[in-house]
GROMACS .gro file of C-alpha atoms in nm:
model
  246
    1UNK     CA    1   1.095 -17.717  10.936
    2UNK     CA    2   1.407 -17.646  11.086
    3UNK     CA    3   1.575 -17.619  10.744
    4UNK     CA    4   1.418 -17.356  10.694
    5UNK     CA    5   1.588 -17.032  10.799
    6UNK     CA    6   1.477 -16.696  10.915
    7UNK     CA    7   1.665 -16.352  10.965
    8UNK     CA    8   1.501 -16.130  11.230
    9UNK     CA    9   1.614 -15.728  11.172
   10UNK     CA   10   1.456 -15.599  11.499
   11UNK     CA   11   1.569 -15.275  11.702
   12UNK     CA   12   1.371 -15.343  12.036
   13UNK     CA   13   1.531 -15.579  12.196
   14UNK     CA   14   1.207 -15.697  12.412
   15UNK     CA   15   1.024 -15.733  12.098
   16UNK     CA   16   1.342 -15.902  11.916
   17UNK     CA   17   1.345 -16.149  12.228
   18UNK     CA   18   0.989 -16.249  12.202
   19UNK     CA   19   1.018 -16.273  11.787
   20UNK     CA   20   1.347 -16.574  11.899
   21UNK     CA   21   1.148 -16.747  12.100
   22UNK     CA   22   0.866 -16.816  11.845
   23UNK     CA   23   1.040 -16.828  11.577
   24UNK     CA   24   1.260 -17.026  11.726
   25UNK     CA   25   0.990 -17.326  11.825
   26UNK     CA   26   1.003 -17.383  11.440
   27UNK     CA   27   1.251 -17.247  11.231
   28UNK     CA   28   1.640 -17.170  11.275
   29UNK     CA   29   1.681 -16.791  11.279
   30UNK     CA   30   1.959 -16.540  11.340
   31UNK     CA   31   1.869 -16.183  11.452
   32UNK     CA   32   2.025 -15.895  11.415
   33UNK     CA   33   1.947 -15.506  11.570
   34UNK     CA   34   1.999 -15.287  11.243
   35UNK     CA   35   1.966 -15.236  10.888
   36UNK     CA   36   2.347 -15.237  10.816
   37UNK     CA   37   2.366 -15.551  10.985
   38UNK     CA   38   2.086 -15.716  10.782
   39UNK     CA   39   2.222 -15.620  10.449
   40UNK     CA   40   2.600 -15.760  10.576
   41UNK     CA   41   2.428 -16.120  10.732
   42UNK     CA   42   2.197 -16.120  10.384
   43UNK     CA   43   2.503 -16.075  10.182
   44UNK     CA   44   2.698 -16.372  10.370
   45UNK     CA   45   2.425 -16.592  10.400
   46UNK     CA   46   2.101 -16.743  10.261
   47UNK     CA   47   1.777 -16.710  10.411
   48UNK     CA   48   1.443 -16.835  10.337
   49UNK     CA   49   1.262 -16.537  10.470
   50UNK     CA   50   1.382 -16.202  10.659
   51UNK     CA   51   1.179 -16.013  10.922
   52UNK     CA   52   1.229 -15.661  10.854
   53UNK     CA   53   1.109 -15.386  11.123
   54UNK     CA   54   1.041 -15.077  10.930
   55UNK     CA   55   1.166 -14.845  11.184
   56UNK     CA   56   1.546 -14.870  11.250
   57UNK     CA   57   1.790 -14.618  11.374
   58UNK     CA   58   2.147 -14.597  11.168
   59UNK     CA   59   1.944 -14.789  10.825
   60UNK     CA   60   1.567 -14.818  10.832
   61UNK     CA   61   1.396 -15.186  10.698
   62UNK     CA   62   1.277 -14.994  10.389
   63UNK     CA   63   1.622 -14.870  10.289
   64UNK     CA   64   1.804 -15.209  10.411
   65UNK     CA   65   1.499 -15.414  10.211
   66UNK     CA   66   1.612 -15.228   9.903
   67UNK     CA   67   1.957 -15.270   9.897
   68UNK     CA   68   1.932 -15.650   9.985
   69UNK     CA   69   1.685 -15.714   9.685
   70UNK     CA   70   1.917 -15.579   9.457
   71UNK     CA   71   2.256 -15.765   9.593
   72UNK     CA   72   2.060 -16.057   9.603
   73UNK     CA   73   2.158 -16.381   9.381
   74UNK     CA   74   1.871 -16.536   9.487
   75UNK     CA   75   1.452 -16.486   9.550
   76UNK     CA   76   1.456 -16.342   9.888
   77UNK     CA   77   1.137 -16.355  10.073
   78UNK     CA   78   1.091 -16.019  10.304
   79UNK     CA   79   0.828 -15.983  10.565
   80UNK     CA   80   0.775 -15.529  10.702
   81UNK     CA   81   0.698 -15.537  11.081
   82UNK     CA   82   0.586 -15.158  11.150
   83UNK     CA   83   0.362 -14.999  11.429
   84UNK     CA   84   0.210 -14.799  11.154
   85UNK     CA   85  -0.102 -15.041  11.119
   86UNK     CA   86  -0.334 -14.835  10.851
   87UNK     CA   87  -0.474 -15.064  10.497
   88UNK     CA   88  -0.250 -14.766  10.359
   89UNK     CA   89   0.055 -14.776  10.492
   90UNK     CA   90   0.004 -15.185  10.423
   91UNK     CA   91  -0.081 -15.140  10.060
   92UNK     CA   92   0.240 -14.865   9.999
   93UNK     CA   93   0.499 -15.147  10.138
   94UNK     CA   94   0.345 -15.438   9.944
   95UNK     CA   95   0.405 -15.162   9.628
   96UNK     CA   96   0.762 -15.144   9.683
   97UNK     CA   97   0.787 -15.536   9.681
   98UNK     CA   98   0.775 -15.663  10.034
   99UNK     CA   99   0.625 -15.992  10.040
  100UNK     CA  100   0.385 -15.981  10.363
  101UNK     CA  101   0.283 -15.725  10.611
  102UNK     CA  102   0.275 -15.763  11.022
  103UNK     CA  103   0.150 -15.465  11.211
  104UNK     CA  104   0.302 -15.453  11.564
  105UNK     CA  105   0.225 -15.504  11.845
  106UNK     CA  106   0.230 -15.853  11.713
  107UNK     CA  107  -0.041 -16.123  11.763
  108UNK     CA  108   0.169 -16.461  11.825
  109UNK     CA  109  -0.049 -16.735  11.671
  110UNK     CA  110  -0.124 -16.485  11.346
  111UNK     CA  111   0.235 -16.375  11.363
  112UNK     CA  112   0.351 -16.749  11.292
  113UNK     CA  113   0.054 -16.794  11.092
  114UNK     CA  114   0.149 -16.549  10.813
  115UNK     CA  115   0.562 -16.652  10.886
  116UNK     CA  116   0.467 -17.032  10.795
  117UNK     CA  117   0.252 -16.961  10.506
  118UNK     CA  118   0.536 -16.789  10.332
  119UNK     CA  119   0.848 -17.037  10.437
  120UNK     CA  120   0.551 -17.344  10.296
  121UNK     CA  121   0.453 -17.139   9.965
  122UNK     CA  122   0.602 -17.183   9.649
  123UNK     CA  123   0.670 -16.843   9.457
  124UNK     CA  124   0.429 -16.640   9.505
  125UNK     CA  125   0.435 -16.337   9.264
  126UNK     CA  126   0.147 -16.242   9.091
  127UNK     CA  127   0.335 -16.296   8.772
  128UNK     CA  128   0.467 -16.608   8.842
  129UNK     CA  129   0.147 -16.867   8.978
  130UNK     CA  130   0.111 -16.966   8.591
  131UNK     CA  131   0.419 -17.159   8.470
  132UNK     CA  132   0.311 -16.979   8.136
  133UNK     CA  133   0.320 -16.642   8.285
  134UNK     CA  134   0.708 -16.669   8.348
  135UNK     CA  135   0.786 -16.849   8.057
  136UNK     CA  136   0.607 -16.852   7.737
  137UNK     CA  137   0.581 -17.208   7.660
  138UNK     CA  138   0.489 -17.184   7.285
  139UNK     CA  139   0.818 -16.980   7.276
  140UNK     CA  140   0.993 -17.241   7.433
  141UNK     CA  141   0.832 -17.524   7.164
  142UNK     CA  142   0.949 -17.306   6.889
  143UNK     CA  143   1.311 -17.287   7.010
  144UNK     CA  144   1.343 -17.668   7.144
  145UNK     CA  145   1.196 -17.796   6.761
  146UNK     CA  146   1.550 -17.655   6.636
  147UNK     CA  147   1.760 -17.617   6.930
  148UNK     CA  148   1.949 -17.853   7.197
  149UNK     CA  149   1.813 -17.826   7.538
  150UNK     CA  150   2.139 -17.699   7.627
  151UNK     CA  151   2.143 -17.435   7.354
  152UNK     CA  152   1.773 -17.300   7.481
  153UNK     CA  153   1.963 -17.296   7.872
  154UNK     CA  154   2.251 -17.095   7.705
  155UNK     CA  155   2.007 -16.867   7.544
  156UNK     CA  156   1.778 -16.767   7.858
  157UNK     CA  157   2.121 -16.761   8.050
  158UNK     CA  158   2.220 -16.475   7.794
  159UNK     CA  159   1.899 -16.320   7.832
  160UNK     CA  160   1.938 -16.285   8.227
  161UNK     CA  161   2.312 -16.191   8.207
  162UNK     CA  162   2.231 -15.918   7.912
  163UNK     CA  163   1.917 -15.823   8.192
  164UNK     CA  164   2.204 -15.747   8.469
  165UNK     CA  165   2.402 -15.523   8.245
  166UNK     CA  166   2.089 -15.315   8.128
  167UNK     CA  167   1.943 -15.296   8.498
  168UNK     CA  168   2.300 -15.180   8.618
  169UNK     CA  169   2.225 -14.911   8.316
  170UNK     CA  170   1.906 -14.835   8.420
  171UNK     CA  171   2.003 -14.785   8.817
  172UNK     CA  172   2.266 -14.537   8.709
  173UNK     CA  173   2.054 -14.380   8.525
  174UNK     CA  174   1.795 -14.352   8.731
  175UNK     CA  175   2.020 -14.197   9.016
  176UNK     CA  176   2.119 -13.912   8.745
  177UNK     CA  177   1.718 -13.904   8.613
  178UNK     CA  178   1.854 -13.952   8.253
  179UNK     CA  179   1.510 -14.023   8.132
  180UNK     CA  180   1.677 -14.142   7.785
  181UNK     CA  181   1.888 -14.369   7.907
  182UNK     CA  182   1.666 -14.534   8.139
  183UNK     CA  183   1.390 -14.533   7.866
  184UNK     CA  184   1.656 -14.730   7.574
  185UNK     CA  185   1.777 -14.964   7.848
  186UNK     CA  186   1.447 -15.037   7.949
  187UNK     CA  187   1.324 -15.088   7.557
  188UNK     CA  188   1.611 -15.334   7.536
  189UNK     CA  189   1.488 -15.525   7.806
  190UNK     CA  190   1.087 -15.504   7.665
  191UNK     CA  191   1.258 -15.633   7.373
  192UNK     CA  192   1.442 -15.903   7.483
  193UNK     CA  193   1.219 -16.076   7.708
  194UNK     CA  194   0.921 -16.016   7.486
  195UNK     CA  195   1.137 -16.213   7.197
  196UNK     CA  196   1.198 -16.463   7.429
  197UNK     CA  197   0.868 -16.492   7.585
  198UNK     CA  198   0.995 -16.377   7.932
  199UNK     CA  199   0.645 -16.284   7.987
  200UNK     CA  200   0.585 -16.141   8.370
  201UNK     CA  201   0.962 -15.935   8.262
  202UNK     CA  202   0.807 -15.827   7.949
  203UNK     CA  203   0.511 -15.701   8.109
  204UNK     CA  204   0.666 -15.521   8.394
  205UNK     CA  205   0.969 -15.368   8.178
  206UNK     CA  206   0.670 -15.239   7.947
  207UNK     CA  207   0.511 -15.062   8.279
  208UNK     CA  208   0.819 -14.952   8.351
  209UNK     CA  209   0.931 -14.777   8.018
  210UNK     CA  210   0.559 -14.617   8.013
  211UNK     CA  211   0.691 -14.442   8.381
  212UNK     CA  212   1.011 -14.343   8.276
  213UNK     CA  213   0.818 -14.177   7.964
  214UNK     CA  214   0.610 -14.003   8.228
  215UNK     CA  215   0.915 -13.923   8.480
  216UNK     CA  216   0.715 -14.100   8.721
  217UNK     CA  217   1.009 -14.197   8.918
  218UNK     CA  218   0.837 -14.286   9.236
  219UNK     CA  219   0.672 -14.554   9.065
  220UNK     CA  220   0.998 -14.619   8.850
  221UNK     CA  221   1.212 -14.710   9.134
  222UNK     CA  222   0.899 -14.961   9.274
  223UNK     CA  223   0.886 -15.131   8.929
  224UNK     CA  224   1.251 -15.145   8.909
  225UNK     CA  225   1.233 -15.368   9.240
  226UNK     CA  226   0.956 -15.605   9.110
  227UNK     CA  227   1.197 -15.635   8.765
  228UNK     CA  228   1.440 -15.745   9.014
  229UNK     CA  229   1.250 -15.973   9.197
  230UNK     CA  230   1.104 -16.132   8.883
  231UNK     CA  231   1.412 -16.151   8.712
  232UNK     CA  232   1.512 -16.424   9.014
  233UNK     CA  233   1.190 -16.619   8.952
  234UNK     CA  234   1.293 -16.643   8.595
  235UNK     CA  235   1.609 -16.778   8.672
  236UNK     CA  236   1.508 -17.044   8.903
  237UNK     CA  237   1.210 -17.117   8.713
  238UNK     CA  238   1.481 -17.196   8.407
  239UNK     CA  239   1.690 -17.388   8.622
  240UNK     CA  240   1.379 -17.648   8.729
  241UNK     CA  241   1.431 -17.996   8.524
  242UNK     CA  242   1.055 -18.012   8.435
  243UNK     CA  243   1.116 -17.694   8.263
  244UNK     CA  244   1.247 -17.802   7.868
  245UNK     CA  245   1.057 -18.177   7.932
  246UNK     CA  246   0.774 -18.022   7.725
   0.00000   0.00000   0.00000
């Protein structure tokens, strides 16, 4: 278990003492006081899972959570640790595409509980607990009955390099609220992934273009994190062996 490696982001430095020393009876961890600190270690380093208190002087967890997720060259798994307990304020943080929610104060065993469920679970995104639902596989058939394995890997490697320029599009766009540039950037991507049976991207980028339509730009920004997130899942998912041994 020890391979396994956690990132505490914890202001209190009681509480980020007592989060060590159980963490630390089972995983290797680093900890860290901030949100600017977080995104810096996240940047340098690898982690299996981050801890993320919510409220942070200098960066708050939400802000620092965003800004890691889209820096990120990998699936990062991230855990909000708030005081605010309500099914509400739960429900709002699982929305913007934290993986987990801990209300504070913590209960120890449940604390670990929920940390070792999530460091021992394979992806968990809705979108991606059906092989199928990442990756069409009658797509894939189609394209390996006149295609070299390695042509198919160039292909979806296109697909998420292509994704990357759009998104960076899209995020500019989105800062401006130029509705029609998010919306063809976003139709490219619907496009794209739908062609290629990228299914879980083609279904969120299609949620997402419906929100830009509406200038629902709360929502917008959420979805654009989930696109993110599922864009990493794609890429690892394409990576697997098993993956073209149809």
């Amino acid at each position: 278990m020890k391979s396994k490696k956690v990132l505490i982001v914890e202001n209190n430095d009681l509480t980020r003492t007592l989060f060590e020393n159980l963490i630390g009876q089972l995983f290797s961890f680093e900890s860290v006081k901030n949100g600017i600190d977080a995104v810096e270690r996240a940047s340098k380093e690898k982690f299996d899972l981050i801890l993320m208190d919510i409220q942070m002087p200098s960066m708050d967890g939400i802000t620092a959570a965003k800004i890691i997720w889209k820096q990120s060259t990998y699936q990062c798994k991230i855990i909000a640790l708030s005081t605010y307990s309500a099914e509400s304020a739960k429900s709002c943080l699982l929305e913007m595409g934290f993986d987990d929610f801990i209300p504070k104060p913590i209960r120890p065993k449940e604390f670990l509980e929920v940390i070792t469920a999530k460091l021992n679970s394979k992806i968990e995104n809705t979108q991606a607990t059906d092989g199928n639902l990442i990756l069409d596989k009658e797509v894939l058939l189609q394209l390996l009955k006149y295609n070299s394995t390695d042509n198919i890997k160039s292909i979806y490697g296109d697909l998420l390099a292509e994704f990357d320029e759009l998104m960076e599009q899209v995020d500019s766009a989105f800062k401006e609220k130029d509705q029609q540039t998010v919306i063809e950037n976003l139709h490219t991507i619907k496009g794209n992934s739908g062609t290629l049976g990228a299914n879980a991207i083609f279904v969120l980028s299609t949620d997402a273009d419906r929100m830009a339509r509406s200038q629902d730009w709360d929502s917008l920004e959420k979805a654009l994190i989930k696109l993110r997130k599922e864009r990493k899942i794609l890429e690892k998912y394409i990576k697997e062996e098993t993956t073209f041994k149809l």
